[in-house]
PDB file of C-alpha atoms in Angstrom:
ATOM      1  CA  UNK A  70     -17.788 -18.021 -35.926  1.00  0.00           C
ATOM      2  CA  UNK A  71     -20.450 -17.347 -38.537  1.00  0.00           C
ATOM      3  CA  UNK A  72     -21.317 -14.102 -36.772  1.00  0.00           C
ATOM      4  CA  UNK A  73     -17.665 -12.990 -36.798  1.00  0.00           C
ATOM      5  CA  UNK A  74     -17.337 -13.725 -40.520  1.00  0.00           C
ATOM      6  CA  UNK A  75     -20.467 -11.682 -41.285  1.00  0.00           C
ATOM      7  CA  UNK A  76     -19.024  -8.728 -39.370  1.00  0.00           C
ATOM      8  CA  UNK A  77     -15.621  -8.955 -41.097  1.00  0.00           C
ATOM      9  CA  UNK A  78     -16.977  -9.413 -44.645  1.00  0.00           C
ATOM     10  CA  UNK A  79     -17.567  -5.643 -45.332  1.00  0.00           C
ATOM     11  CA  UNK A  80     -14.292  -4.649 -43.665  1.00  0.00           C
ATOM     12  CA  UNK A  81     -12.013  -4.602 -46.800  1.00  0.00           C
ATOM     13  CA  UNK A  82     -14.352  -2.262 -48.675  1.00  0.00           C
ATOM     14  CA  UNK A  83     -14.710   0.006 -45.676  1.00  0.00           C
ATOM     15  CA  UNK A  84     -10.948   0.106 -45.168  1.00  0.00           C
ATOM     16  CA  UNK A  85     -10.519   0.993 -48.823  1.00  0.00           C
ATOM     17  CA  UNK A  86     -12.944   3.896 -48.517  1.00  0.00           C
ATOM     18  CA  UNK A  87     -11.269   5.042 -45.304  1.00  0.00           C
ATOM     19  CA  UNK A  88      -7.825   4.980 -46.997  1.00  0.00           C
ATOM     20  CA  UNK A  89      -9.219   6.963 -49.923  1.00  0.00           C
ATOM     21  CA  UNK A  90     -10.660   9.563 -47.561  1.00  0.00           C
ATOM     22  CA  UNK A  91      -7.329   9.890 -45.772  1.00  0.00           C
ATOM     23  CA  UNK A  92      -5.552  10.323 -49.108  1.00  0.00           C
ATOM     24  CA  UNK A  93      -7.942  13.145 -49.959  1.00  0.00           C
ATOM     25  CA  UNK A  94      -7.111  14.809 -46.651  1.00  0.00           C
ATOM     26  CA  UNK A  95     -10.602  14.476 -45.197  1.00  0.00           C
ATOM     27  CA  UNK A  96     -10.850  14.795 -41.425  1.00  0.00           C
ATOM     28  CA  UNK A  97     -11.266  11.651 -39.380  1.00  0.00           C
ATOM     29  CA  UNK A  98     -14.391  10.805 -37.450  1.00  0.00           C
ATOM     30  CA  UNK A  99     -14.530  12.687 -34.153  1.00  0.00           C
ATOM     31  CA  UNK A 100     -14.162  10.898 -30.869  1.00  0.00           C
ATOM     32  CA  UNK A 101     -17.391   9.638 -29.421  1.00  0.00           C
ATOM     33  CA  UNK A 102     -18.881   8.502 -32.752  1.00  0.00           C
ATOM     34  CA  UNK A 103     -20.857   5.346 -31.855  1.00  0.00           C
ATOM     35  CA  UNK A 104     -19.855   3.471 -35.019  1.00  0.00           C
ATOM     36  CA  UNK A 105     -17.192   5.435 -36.920  1.00  0.00           C
ATOM     37  CA  UNK A 106     -16.015   2.533 -39.072  1.00  0.00           C
ATOM     38  CA  UNK A 107     -18.690  -0.086 -39.617  1.00  0.00           C
ATOM     39  CA  UNK A 108     -21.762   2.142 -39.800  1.00  0.00           C
ATOM     40  CA  UNK A 109     -20.184   5.374 -41.081  1.00  0.00           C
ATOM     41  CA  UNK A 110     -22.236   7.713 -38.866  1.00  0.00           C
ATOM     42  CA  UNK A 111     -23.801  10.104 -41.365  1.00  0.00           C
ATOM     43  CA  UNK A 112     -24.197  12.881 -38.871  1.00  0.00           C
ATOM     44  CA  UNK A 113     -20.499  12.816 -38.033  1.00  0.00           C
ATOM     45  CA  UNK A 114     -19.540  12.873 -41.718  1.00  0.00           C
ATOM     46  CA  UNK A 115     -21.790  15.860 -42.360  1.00  0.00           C
ATOM     47  CA  UNK A 116     -20.291  17.687 -39.385  1.00  0.00           C
ATOM     48  CA  UNK A 117     -16.776  16.921 -40.584  1.00  0.00           C
ATOM     49  CA  UNK A 118     -17.447  18.151 -44.111  1.00  0.00           C
ATOM     50  CA  UNK A 119     -19.116  21.308 -42.824  1.00  0.00           C
ATOM     51  CA  UNK A 120     -16.149  21.959 -40.549  1.00  0.00           C
ATOM     52  CA  UNK A 121     -13.880  21.496 -43.544  1.00  0.00           C
ATOM     53  CA  UNK A 122     -15.825  24.059 -45.571  1.00  0.00           C
ATOM     54  CA  UNK A 123     -15.993  26.559 -42.753  1.00  0.00           C
ATOM     55  CA  UNK A 124     -12.283  26.188 -42.116  1.00  0.00           C
ATOM     56  CA  UNK A 125     -11.652  28.233 -45.262  1.00  0.00           C
ATOM     57  CA  UNK A 126     -12.154  31.329 -43.126  1.00  0.00           C
ATOM     58  CA  UNK A 127      -8.894  30.471 -41.375  1.00  0.00           C
ATOM     59  CA  UNK A 128      -7.154  31.138 -44.661  1.00  0.00           C
ATOM     60  CA  UNK A 129      -8.108  34.801 -44.532  1.00  0.00           C
ATOM     61  CA  UNK A 130      -5.020  36.972 -44.457  1.00  0.00           C
ATOM     62  CA  UNK A 131      -2.821  34.160 -45.797  1.00  0.00           C
ATOM     63  CA  UNK A 132      -3.166  35.097 -49.445  1.00  0.00           C
ATOM     64  CA  UNK A 133      -5.652  32.363 -50.287  1.00  0.00           C
ATOM     65  CA  UNK A 134      -8.725  33.200 -52.343  1.00  0.00           C
ATOM     66  CA  UNK A 135     -12.001  33.256 -50.473  1.00  0.00           C
ATOM     67  CA  UNK A 136     -15.121  31.583 -51.789  1.00  0.00           C
ATOM     68  CA  UNK A 137     -18.151  33.833 -52.089  1.00  0.00           C
ATOM     69  CA  UNK A 138     -20.757  33.243 -49.407  1.00  0.00           C
ATOM     70  CA  UNK A 139     -24.315  32.854 -50.668  1.00  0.00           C
ATOM     71  CA  UNK A 140     -26.703  31.950 -47.880  1.00  0.00           C
ATOM     72  CA  UNK A 141     -30.333  31.178 -48.621  1.00  0.00           C
ATOM     73  CA  UNK A 142     -32.419  33.916 -47.003  1.00  0.00           C
ATOM     74  CA  UNK A 143     -35.095  31.375 -46.101  1.00  0.00           C
ATOM     75  CA  UNK A 144     -32.646  29.355 -43.994  1.00  0.00           C
ATOM     76  CA  UNK A 145     -31.769  32.260 -41.716  1.00  0.00           C
ATOM     77  CA  UNK A 146     -35.035  34.196 -41.673  1.00  0.00           C
ATOM     78  CA  UNK A 147     -35.365  33.596 -37.925  1.00  0.00           C
ATOM     79  CA  UNK A 148     -32.067  35.444 -37.409  1.00  0.00           C
ATOM     80  CA  UNK A 149     -32.173  38.230 -39.996  1.00  0.00           C
ATOM     81  CA  UNK A 150     -34.117  39.237 -43.081  1.00  0.00           C
ATOM     82  CA  UNK A 151     -31.365  39.315 -45.715  1.00  0.00           C
ATOM     83  CA  UNK A 152     -33.799  40.424 -48.405  1.00  0.00           C
ATOM     84  CA  UNK A 153     -34.704  43.454 -46.325  1.00  0.00           C
ATOM     85  CA  UNK A 154     -31.015  44.231 -45.813  1.00  0.00           C
ATOM     86  CA  UNK A 155     -30.435  43.987 -49.551  1.00  0.00           C
ATOM     87  CA  UNK A 156     -33.429  46.240 -50.173  1.00  0.00           C
ATOM     88  CA  UNK A 157     -32.137  48.858 -47.735  1.00  0.00           C
ATOM     89  CA  UNK A 158     -28.752  48.876 -49.462  1.00  0.00           C
ATOM     90  CA  UNK A 159     -30.368  49.157 -52.881  1.00  0.00           C
ATOM     91  CA  UNK A 160     -32.464  52.078 -51.623  1.00  0.00           C
ATOM     92  CA  UNK A 161     -29.245  53.943 -50.771  1.00  0.00           C
ATOM     93  CA  UNK A 162     -27.974  53.347 -54.303  1.00  0.00           C
ATOM     94  CA  UNK A 163     -31.235  54.547 -55.849  1.00  0.00           C
ATOM     95  CA  UNK A 164     -31.146  57.700 -53.722  1.00  0.00           C
ATOM     96  CA  UNK A 165     -27.641  58.438 -55.011  1.00  0.00           C
ATOM     97  CA  UNK A 166     -28.788  57.922 -58.609  1.00  0.00           C
ATOM     98  CA  UNK A 167     -31.673  60.330 -58.072  1.00  0.00           C
ATOM     99  CA  UNK A 168     -29.377  62.907 -56.500  1.00  0.00           C
ATOM    100  CA  UNK A 169     -26.995  62.684 -59.461  1.00  0.00           C
ATOM    101  CA  UNK A 170     -29.843  63.026 -61.945  1.00  0.00           C
ATOM    102  CA  UNK A 171     -31.703  65.847 -60.196  1.00  0.00           C
ATOM    103  CA  UNK A 172     -28.982  68.025 -58.710  1.00  0.00           C
ATOM    104  CA  UNK A 173     -25.750  67.337 -60.574  1.00  0.00           C
ATOM    105  CA  UNK A 174     -26.244  68.205 -64.196  1.00  0.00           C
ATOM    106  CA  UNK A 175     -24.217  70.527 -66.404  1.00  0.00           C
ATOM    107  CA  UNK A 176     -27.423  71.839 -67.948  1.00  0.00           C
ATOM    108  CA  UNK A 177     -29.791  73.332 -65.346  1.00  0.00           C
ATOM    109  CA  UNK A 178     -33.462  72.676 -66.109  1.00  0.00           C
ATOM    110  CA  UNK A 179     -36.673  73.712 -64.291  1.00  0.00           C
ATOM    111  CA  UNK A 180     -37.008  70.156 -62.974  1.00  0.00           C
ATOM    112  CA  UNK A 181     -33.747  70.608 -61.086  1.00  0.00           C
ATOM    113  CA  UNK A 182     -35.441  73.173 -58.843  1.00  0.00           C
ATOM    114  CA  UNK A 183     -38.571  71.140 -58.094  1.00  0.00           C
ATOM    115  CA  UNK A 184     -37.422  69.486 -54.901  1.00  0.00           C
ATOM    116  CA  UNK A 185     -35.317  72.258 -53.401  1.00  0.00           C
ATOM    117  CA  UNK A 186     -36.544  72.395 -49.801  1.00  0.00           C
ATOM    118  CA  UNK A 187     -37.850  75.751 -48.602  1.00  0.00           C
ATOM    119  CA  UNK A 188     -38.086  76.493 -44.885  1.00  0.00           C
ATOM    120  CA  UNK A 189     -41.242  78.474 -44.121  1.00  0.00           C
ATOM    121  CA  UNK A 190     -43.011  79.417 -40.908  1.00  0.00           C
ATOM    122  CA  UNK A 191     -45.344  76.467 -41.501  1.00  0.00           C
ATOM    123  CA  UNK A 192     -42.555  73.943 -42.049  1.00  0.00           C
ATOM    124  CA  UNK A 193     -40.480  72.588 -44.920  1.00  0.00           C
ATOM    125  CA  UNK A 194     -41.926  72.345 -48.435  1.00  0.00           C
ATOM    126  CA  UNK A 195     -40.567  71.503 -51.903  1.00  0.00           C
ATOM    127  CA  UNK A 196     -40.179  74.635 -54.036  1.00  0.00           C
ATOM    128  CA  UNK A 197     -42.554  73.332 -56.701  1.00  0.00           C
ATOM    129  CA  UNK A 198     -45.364  73.256 -54.116  1.00  0.00           C
ATOM    130  CA  UNK A 199     -44.915  76.942 -53.339  1.00  0.00           C
ATOM    131  CA  UNK A 200     -44.190  78.454 -56.739  1.00  0.00           C
ATOM    132  CA  UNK A 201     -44.623  77.854 -60.458  1.00  0.00           C
ATOM    133  CA  UNK A 202     -41.284  77.092 -62.082  1.00  0.00           C
ATOM    134  CA  UNK A 203     -40.676  77.757 -65.770  1.00  0.00           C
ATOM    135  CA  UNK A 204     -37.780  78.372 -68.125  1.00  0.00           C
ATOM    136  CA  UNK A 205     -38.050  81.655 -70.027  1.00  0.00           C
ATOM    137  CA  UNK A 206     -34.858  81.082 -72.006  1.00  0.00           C
ATOM    138  CA  UNK A 207     -31.800  78.788 -71.933  1.00  0.00           C
ATOM    139  CA  UNK A 208     -30.150  81.382 -69.678  1.00  0.00           C
ATOM    140  CA  UNK A 209     -33.072  82.230 -67.379  1.00  0.00           C
ATOM    141  CA  UNK A 210     -35.586  80.384 -65.161  1.00  0.00           C
ATOM    142  CA  UNK A 211     -38.552  81.984 -63.440  1.00  0.00           C
ATOM    143  CA  UNK A 212     -40.202  81.051 -60.129  1.00  0.00           C
ATOM    144  CA  UNK A 213     -43.591  82.691 -59.696  1.00  0.00           C
ATOM    145  CA  UNK A 214     -44.461  82.921 -55.990  1.00  0.00           C
ATOM    146  CA  UNK A 215     -47.869  84.623 -56.393  1.00  0.00           C
ATOM    147  CA  UNK A 216     -49.670  81.799 -54.547  1.00  0.00           C
ATOM    148  CA  UNK A 217     -47.365  82.087 -51.494  1.00  0.00           C
ATOM    149  CA  UNK A 218     -45.868  85.588 -51.615  1.00  0.00           C
ATOM    150  CA  UNK A 219     -44.851  85.448 -47.951  1.00  0.00           C
ATOM    151  CA  UNK A 220     -42.409  82.637 -48.800  1.00  0.00           C
ATOM    152  CA  UNK A 221     -40.636  84.472 -51.631  1.00  0.00           C
ATOM    153  CA  UNK A 222     -37.576  85.454 -49.602  1.00  0.00           C
ATOM    154  CA  UNK A 223     -37.270  81.963 -48.096  1.00  0.00           C
ATOM    155  CA  UNK A 224     -37.515  80.395 -51.575  1.00  0.00           C
ATOM    156  CA  UNK A 225     -34.786  82.665 -52.938  1.00  0.00           C
ATOM    157  CA  UNK A 226     -32.559  81.738 -50.016  1.00  0.00           C
ATOM    158  CA  UNK A 227     -33.156  78.018 -50.573  1.00  0.00           C
ATOM    159  CA  UNK A 228     -32.237  78.337 -54.252  1.00  0.00           C
ATOM    160  CA  UNK A 229     -29.079  80.274 -53.389  1.00  0.00           C
ATOM    161  CA  UNK A 230     -28.004  77.653 -50.813  1.00  0.00           C
ATOM    162  CA  UNK A 231     -28.911  74.616 -52.937  1.00  0.00           C
ATOM    163  CA  UNK A 232     -25.316  74.030 -53.992  1.00  0.00           C
ATOM    164  CA  UNK A 233     -26.266  74.411 -57.670  1.00  0.00           C
ATOM    165  CA  UNK A 234     -24.245  77.605 -58.164  1.00  0.00           C
ATOM    166  CA  UNK A 235     -27.398  79.710 -58.673  1.00  0.00           C
ATOM    167  CA  UNK A 236     -27.836  83.376 -57.732  1.00  0.00           C
ATOM    168  CA  UNK A 237     -31.564  84.209 -57.745  1.00  0.00           C
ATOM    169  CA  UNK A 238     -32.863  87.768 -58.066  1.00  0.00           C
ATOM    170  CA  UNK A 239     -36.161  88.757 -56.395  1.00  0.00           C
ATOM    171  CA  UNK A 240     -38.577  91.065 -58.221  1.00  0.00           C
ATOM    172  CA  UNK A 241     -41.755  91.314 -56.141  1.00  0.00           C
ATOM    173  CA  UNK A 242     -43.253  87.833 -56.090  1.00  0.00           C
ATOM    174  CA  UNK A 243     -41.132  86.680 -59.033  1.00  0.00           C
ATOM    175  CA  UNK A 244     -37.738  85.065 -58.562  1.00  0.00           C
ATOM    176  CA  UNK A 245     -35.428  85.256 -61.576  1.00  0.00           C
ATOM    177  CA  UNK A 246     -32.805  82.541 -61.657  1.00  0.00           C
ATOM    178  CA  UNK A 247     -30.017  83.156 -64.185  1.00  0.00           C
ATOM    179  CA  UNK A 248     -28.505  79.936 -65.507  1.00  0.00           C
ATOM    180  CA  UNK A 249     -24.703  80.157 -65.230  1.00  0.00           C
ATOM    181  CA  UNK A 250     -22.490  79.473 -68.206  1.00  0.00           C
ATOM    182  CA  UNK A 251     -20.910  76.069 -68.188  1.00  0.00           C
ATOM    183  CA  UNK A 252     -17.310  76.821 -67.233  1.00  0.00           C
ATOM    184  CA  UNK A 253     -14.540  74.425 -66.370  1.00  0.00           C
ATOM    185  CA  UNK A 254     -14.671  75.687 -62.797  1.00  0.00           C
ATOM    186  CA  UNK A 255     -18.411  74.945 -62.618  1.00  0.00           C
ATOM    187  CA  UNK A 256     -17.874  71.438 -63.978  1.00  0.00           C
ATOM    188  CA  UNK A 257     -15.165  70.741 -61.414  1.00  0.00           C
ATOM    189  CA  UNK A 258     -17.400  72.098 -58.640  1.00  0.00           C
ATOM    190  CA  UNK A 259     -20.176  69.697 -59.662  1.00  0.00           C
ATOM    191  CA  UNK A 260     -17.703  66.799 -59.761  1.00  0.00           C
ATOM    192  CA  UNK A 261     -16.679  67.597 -56.175  1.00  0.00           C
ATOM    193  CA  UNK A 262     -20.323  67.630 -55.125  1.00  0.00           C
ATOM    194  CA  UNK A 263     -20.775  64.219 -56.781  1.00  0.00           C
ATOM    195  CA  UNK A 264     -17.871  62.873 -54.739  1.00  0.00           C
ATOM    196  CA  UNK A 265     -19.345  64.323 -51.539  1.00  0.00           C
ATOM    197  CA  UNK A 266     -22.746  62.808 -52.294  1.00  0.00           C
ATOM    198  CA  UNK A 267     -21.143  59.418 -52.892  1.00  0.00           C
ATOM    199  CA  UNK A 268     -19.289  59.588 -49.580  1.00  0.00           C
ATOM    200  CA  UNK A 269     -22.534  60.428 -47.765  1.00  0.00           C
ATOM    201  CA  UNK A 270     -24.236  57.485 -49.460  1.00  0.00           C
ATOM    202  CA  UNK A 271     -21.420  55.173 -48.427  1.00  0.00           C
ATOM    203  CA  UNK A 272     -21.848  56.344 -44.851  1.00  0.00           C
ATOM    204  CA  UNK A 273     -25.548  55.489 -45.080  1.00  0.00           C
ATOM    205  CA  UNK A 274     -24.561  52.105 -46.499  1.00  0.00           C
ATOM    206  CA  UNK A 275     -22.223  51.459 -43.567  1.00  0.00           C
ATOM    207  CA  UNK A 276     -25.078  52.204 -41.178  1.00  0.00           C
ATOM    208  CA  UNK A 277     -27.248  49.591 -42.903  1.00  0.00           C
ATOM    209  CA  UNK A 278     -24.412  47.053 -42.692  1.00  0.00           C
ATOM    210  CA  UNK A 279     -23.714  47.800 -39.013  1.00  0.00           C
ATOM    211  CA  UNK A 280     -27.386  47.555 -38.120  1.00  0.00           C
ATOM    212  CA  UNK A 281     -27.637  44.150 -39.818  1.00  0.00           C
ATOM    213  CA  UNK A 282     -24.485  42.766 -38.200  1.00  0.00           C
ATOM    214  CA  UNK A 283     -25.711  43.957 -34.794  1.00  0.00           C
ATOM    215  CA  UNK A 284     -28.945  42.064 -35.413  1.00  0.00           C
ATOM    216  CA  UNK A 285     -26.996  38.886 -36.244  1.00  0.00           C
ATOM    217  CA  UNK A 286     -24.817  39.143 -33.129  1.00  0.00           C
ATOM    218  CA  UNK A 287     -27.918  39.098 -30.934  1.00  0.00           C
ATOM    219  CA  UNK A 288     -28.149  35.379 -31.741  1.00  0.00           C
ATOM    220  CA  UNK A 289     -24.609  34.498 -30.620  1.00  0.00           C
ATOM    221  CA  UNK A 290     -25.904  32.441 -27.730  1.00  0.00           C
ATOM    222  CA  UNK A 291     -28.457  30.616 -29.882  1.00  0.00           C
ATOM    223  CA  UNK A 292     -26.540  29.597 -33.014  1.00  0.00           C
ATOM    224  CA  UNK A 293     -23.026  28.429 -33.790  1.00  0.00           C
ATOM    225  CA  UNK A 294     -20.038  30.716 -34.176  1.00  0.00           C
ATOM    226  CA  UNK A 295     -19.673  29.556 -37.766  1.00  0.00           C
ATOM    227  CA  UNK A 296     -23.236  30.580 -38.590  1.00  0.00           C
ATOM    228  CA  UNK A 297     -22.621  34.051 -37.151  1.00  0.00           C
ATOM    229  CA  UNK A 298     -19.392  34.350 -39.135  1.00  0.00           C
ATOM    230  CA  UNK A 299     -21.022  33.263 -42.397  1.00  0.00           C
ATOM    231  CA  UNK A 300     -23.870  35.754 -41.979  1.00  0.00           C
ATOM    232  CA  UNK A 301     -21.492  38.597 -41.175  1.00  0.00           C
ATOM    233  CA  UNK A 302     -19.458  37.739 -44.261  1.00  0.00           C
ATOM    234  CA  UNK A 303     -22.597  37.609 -46.406  1.00  0.00           C
ATOM    235  CA  UNK A 304     -23.659  41.059 -45.191  1.00  0.00           C
ATOM    236  CA  UNK A 305     -20.170  42.457 -45.780  1.00  0.00           C
ATOM    237  CA  UNK A 306     -20.181  41.067 -49.319  1.00  0.00           C
ATOM    238  CA  UNK A 307     -23.525  42.721 -49.989  1.00  0.00           C
ATOM    239  CA  UNK A 308     -22.156  46.042 -48.703  1.00  0.00           C
ATOM    240  CA  UNK A 309     -18.983  45.691 -50.785  1.00  0.00           C
ATOM    241  CA  UNK A 310     -21.020  45.048 -53.933  1.00  0.00           C
ATOM    242  CA  UNK A 311     -23.196  48.090 -53.225  1.00  0.00           C
ATOM    243  CA  UNK A 312     -20.125  50.277 -52.649  1.00  0.00           C
ATOM    244  CA  UNK A 313     -18.624  49.047 -55.922  1.00  0.00           C
ATOM    245  CA  UNK A 314     -21.801  50.030 -57.759  1.00  0.00           C
ATOM    246  CA  UNK A 315     -21.630  53.477 -56.169  1.00  0.00           C
ATOM    247  CA  UNK A 316     -18.037  53.881 -57.343  1.00  0.00           C
ATOM    248  CA  UNK A 317     -19.134  53.013 -60.899  1.00  0.00           C
ATOM    249  CA  UNK A 318     -21.949  55.577 -60.724  1.00  0.00           C
ATOM    250  CA  UNK A 319     -19.496  58.215 -59.486  1.00  0.00           C
ATOM    251  CA  UNK A 320     -16.994  57.419 -62.239  1.00  0.00           C
ATOM    252  CA  UNK A 321     -19.694  57.726 -64.915  1.00  0.00           C
ATOM    253  CA  UNK A 322     -21.072  60.974 -63.446  1.00  0.00           C
ATOM    254  CA  UNK A 323     -17.594  62.488 -63.113  1.00  0.00           C
ATOM    255  CA  UNK A 324     -16.837  61.662 -66.742  1.00  0.00           C
ATOM    256  CA  UNK A 325     -20.146  63.248 -67.775  1.00  0.00           C
ATOM    257  CA  UNK A 326     -19.539  66.419 -65.750  1.00  0.00           C
ATOM    258  CA  UNK A 327     -15.923  66.992 -66.729  1.00  0.00           C
ATOM    259  CA  UNK A 328     -16.521  66.120 -70.349  1.00  0.00           C
TER     260      UNK A 328
END
């Protein structure tokens, strides 16, 4: 009898907690729990709460707001390097910034010609490695090809096909590059190029995202479905944030170009 009384003594408090949990809508202990009531199996409770949190994904498409996923990179480093994925996405953004700064400016400067790629018989080289670039006046730039005269024609062609609306004129080993007047048509042309560059960058971003998700899916047989889903969502969020930043860069550049 004494043993029975000792077992029943904690029952009211436990029943109270159980009733409170039911009122809050918490899931009940799963079948098979060795002591669901008297001992409150911690492992089962943790599993139930995790299931409750992960169940929010079921709300997708039903108009309910989705909580932002923020997984610690250290916890999933055996599956994927999230920091590396983030770095790859940021590299795409930085490349777009550099493209905007170097190639899409209303005012053409000598620095804008530096990295135009010239195809020679010995391979591809930046223009500034083949010729000396200078600005003689606001309306004229000069490329002196004395050091590599055999590449003069190829350099002129590269400048003409750079997409910068430039029409170089060859005079021996000197390439004269008239700077076009800033017309409305030129501004609109640059804005279109900015849009094209952004679309190319977004395509590169999608490749980074797809590569990362493919890496995660390789572990389908080793980790839970929920873990795979959370990682995929985390990667998608990272890609969405990067794409949003690209859109902001494009908007700012377009405003600058169109005036």
